[in-house]
Amino acid sequence: DCHGCAGLSGQDLGAAVSHALLQALAQKGDAVQMIAGAFVTKLLRSRGGGCVGCAYTKGGAVYEERGPVILCTGGFGADLSSRSLLAQYRPDLLHLPTAR
């Protein structure tokens, strides 16, 4: 857990939160699947419009997964350049340690 995260730098805090989430995910066994390094190309929707899965590419192959979807895109906050997404769209957050 991250109860001891106070005072950590943004990068260290992000790593601590990621570690805690991965530990929780591991405890769920096969109930949850994490796919890292993939590029989601399409959200699959039901006739009613709800998200029922996603299509993605990874390593040049195309896949589809059906079921609940959580998209995690993280990482852009670590780009501190003047051309970063954070600088362009939320420069007010650049000073926050959790935005780095």
mmCIF file of C-alpha atoms in Angstrom:
data_model
loop_
_atom_site.group_PDB
_atom_site.id
_atom_site.type_symbol
_atom_site.label_atom_id
_atom_site.label_comp_id
_atom_site.label_asym_id
_atom_site.label_seq_id
_atom_site.Cartn_x
_atom_site.Cartn_y
_atom_site.Cartn_z
ATOM 1 C CA ASP A 1 0.000 0.000 0.000
ATOM 2 C CA CYS A 2 1.040 3.619 -0.432
ATOM 3 C CA HIS A 3 0.399 4.924 3.068
ATOM 4 C CA GLY A 4 4.142 5.600 3.283
ATOM 5 C CA CYS A 5 4.306 7.528 0.007
ATOM 6 C CA ALA A 6 4.281 11.013 1.517
ATOM 7 C CA GLY A 7 7.432 12.908 0.640
ATOM 8 C CA LEU A 8 8.355 10.788 -2.372
ATOM 9 C CA SER A 9 9.317 12.484 -5.627
ATOM 10 C CA GLY A 10 6.834 12.239 -8.497
ATOM 11 C CA GLN A 11 8.787 9.472 -10.203
ATOM 12 C CA ASP A 12 9.176 7.513 -6.964
ATOM 13 C CA LEU A 13 5.516 8.070 -6.091
ATOM 14 C CA GLY A 14 4.427 6.812 -9.516
ATOM 15 C CA ALA A 15 6.594 3.720 -9.080
ATOM 16 C CA ALA A 16 5.181 3.094 -5.588
ATOM 17 C CA VAL A 17 1.587 3.410 -6.787
ATOM 18 C CA SER A 18 2.287 1.178 -9.806
ATOM 19 C CA HIS A 19 3.905 -1.422 -7.545
ATOM 20 C CA ALA A 20 0.902 -1.422 -5.184
ATOM 21 C CA LEU A 21 -1.526 -1.782 -8.098
ATOM 22 C CA LEU A 22 0.483 -4.638 -9.614
ATOM 23 C CA GLN A 23 0.508 -6.431 -6.253
ATOM 24 C CA ALA A 24 -3.276 -6.082 -6.002
ATOM 25 C CA LEU A 25 -3.626 -7.325 -9.578
ATOM 26 C CA ALA A 26 -1.464 -10.371 -8.824
ATOM 27 C CA GLN A 27 -3.764 -11.285 -5.922
ATOM 28 C CA LYS A 28 -6.729 -11.462 -8.322
ATOM 29 C CA GLY A 29 -5.151 -14.336 -10.231
ATOM 30 C CA ASP A 30 -6.862 -15.035 -13.551
ATOM 31 C CA ALA A 31 -9.782 -12.704 -12.761
ATOM 32 C CA VAL A 32 -7.852 -9.750 -14.212
ATOM 33 C CA GLN A 33 -5.498 -9.674 -17.174
ATOM 34 C CA MET A 34 -2.959 -6.893 -17.698
ATOM 35 C CA ILE A 35 -1.567 -6.390 -21.191
ATOM 36 C CA ALA A 36 1.405 -4.017 -21.270
ATOM 37 C CA GLY A 37 3.078 -2.550 -24.336
ATOM 38 C CA ALA A 38 -0.042 -2.800 -26.495
ATOM 39 C CA PHE A 39 -1.634 -0.184 -28.742
ATOM 40 C CA VAL A 40 -5.435 -0.126 -28.442
ATOM 41 C CA THR A 41 -6.911 0.436 -31.888
ATOM 42 C CA LYS A 42 -10.619 0.152 -31.170
ATOM 43 C CA LEU A 43 -13.060 -0.123 -28.288
ATOM 44 C CA LEU A 44 -15.610 -2.859 -28.952
ATOM 45 C CA ARG A 45 -19.137 -1.735 -28.189
ATOM 46 C CA SER A 46 -22.445 -3.455 -27.589
ATOM 47 C CA ARG A 47 -25.557 -2.577 -29.575
ATOM 48 C CA GLY A 48 -26.498 -0.339 -26.658
ATOM 49 C CA GLY A 49 -23.213 1.535 -26.942
ATOM 50 C CA GLY A 50 -21.418 0.167 -23.880
ATOM 51 C CA CYS A 51 -17.786 -0.884 -24.048
ATOM 52 C CA VAL A 52 -17.526 -4.681 -24.132
ATOM 53 C CA GLY A 53 -13.866 -5.127 -25.023
ATOM 54 C CA CYS A 54 -11.062 -3.789 -27.188
ATOM 55 C CA ALA A 55 -8.963 -4.544 -30.228
ATOM 56 C CA TYR A 56 -5.217 -3.960 -29.948
ATOM 57 C CA THR A 57 -1.905 -4.603 -31.608
ATOM 58 C CA LYS A 58 1.186 -5.916 -29.918
ATOM 59 C CA GLY A 59 4.372 -7.132 -31.547
ATOM 60 C CA GLY A 60 2.850 -6.715 -34.996
ATOM 61 C CA ALA A 61 -0.107 -9.019 -34.251
ATOM 62 C CA VAL A 62 -3.765 -7.969 -33.868
ATOM 63 C CA TYR A 63 -5.836 -9.178 -30.910
ATOM 64 C CA GLU A 64 -9.309 -8.738 -29.454
ATOM 65 C CA GLU A 65 -10.289 -9.112 -25.821
ATOM 66 C CA ARG A 66 -13.866 -9.106 -24.577
ATOM 67 C CA GLY A 67 -14.947 -8.045 -21.116
ATOM 68 C CA PRO A 68 -14.435 -4.974 -18.932
ATOM 69 C CA VAL A 69 -11.648 -2.674 -20.135
ATOM 70 C CA ILE A 70 -9.426 -0.293 -18.192
ATOM 71 C CA LEU A 71 -7.077 1.814 -20.322
ATOM 72 C CA CYS A 72 -3.920 3.058 -18.650
ATOM 73 C CA THR A 73 -1.766 5.314 -20.760
ATOM 74 C CA GLY A 74 0.621 6.690 -18.111
ATOM 75 C CA GLY A 75 4.011 8.135 -18.680
ATOM 76 C CA PHE A 76 3.417 11.422 -20.455
ATOM 77 C CA GLY A 77 3.710 13.307 -17.155
ATOM 78 C CA ALA A 78 7.391 12.350 -16.983
ATOM 79 C CA ASP A 79 8.116 14.328 -20.156
ATOM 80 C CA LEU A 80 9.267 17.694 -18.825
ATOM 81 C CA SER A 81 10.177 19.201 -22.188
ATOM 82 C CA SER A 82 8.524 22.394 -23.402
ATOM 83 C CA ARG A 83 6.817 20.337 -26.131
ATOM 84 C CA SER A 84 5.281 17.789 -23.725
ATOM 85 C CA LEU A 85 1.535 17.153 -23.554
ATOM 86 C CA LEU A 86 1.566 18.362 -19.973
ATOM 87 C CA ALA A 87 3.248 21.658 -20.927
ATOM 88 C CA GLN A 88 0.862 22.144 -23.840
ATOM 89 C CA TYR A 89 -2.425 21.278 -22.182
ATOM 90 C CA ARG A 90 -1.940 21.558 -18.394
ATOM 91 C CA PRO A 91 1.073 23.784 -17.692
ATOM 92 C CA ASP A 92 -0.529 24.590 -14.336
ATOM 93 C CA LEU A 93 0.328 21.038 -13.203
ATOM 94 C CA LEU A 94 4.037 21.110 -14.097
ATOM 95 C CA HIS A 95 5.036 22.100 -10.571
ATOM 96 C CA LEU A 96 3.237 19.144 -8.934
ATOM 97 C CA PRO A 97 5.404 16.148 -8.056
ATOM 98 C CA THR A 98 2.674 13.655 -9.001
ATOM 99 C CA ALA A 99 2.529 15.103 -12.503
ATOM 100 C CA ARG A 100 6.128 14.146 -13.268
#
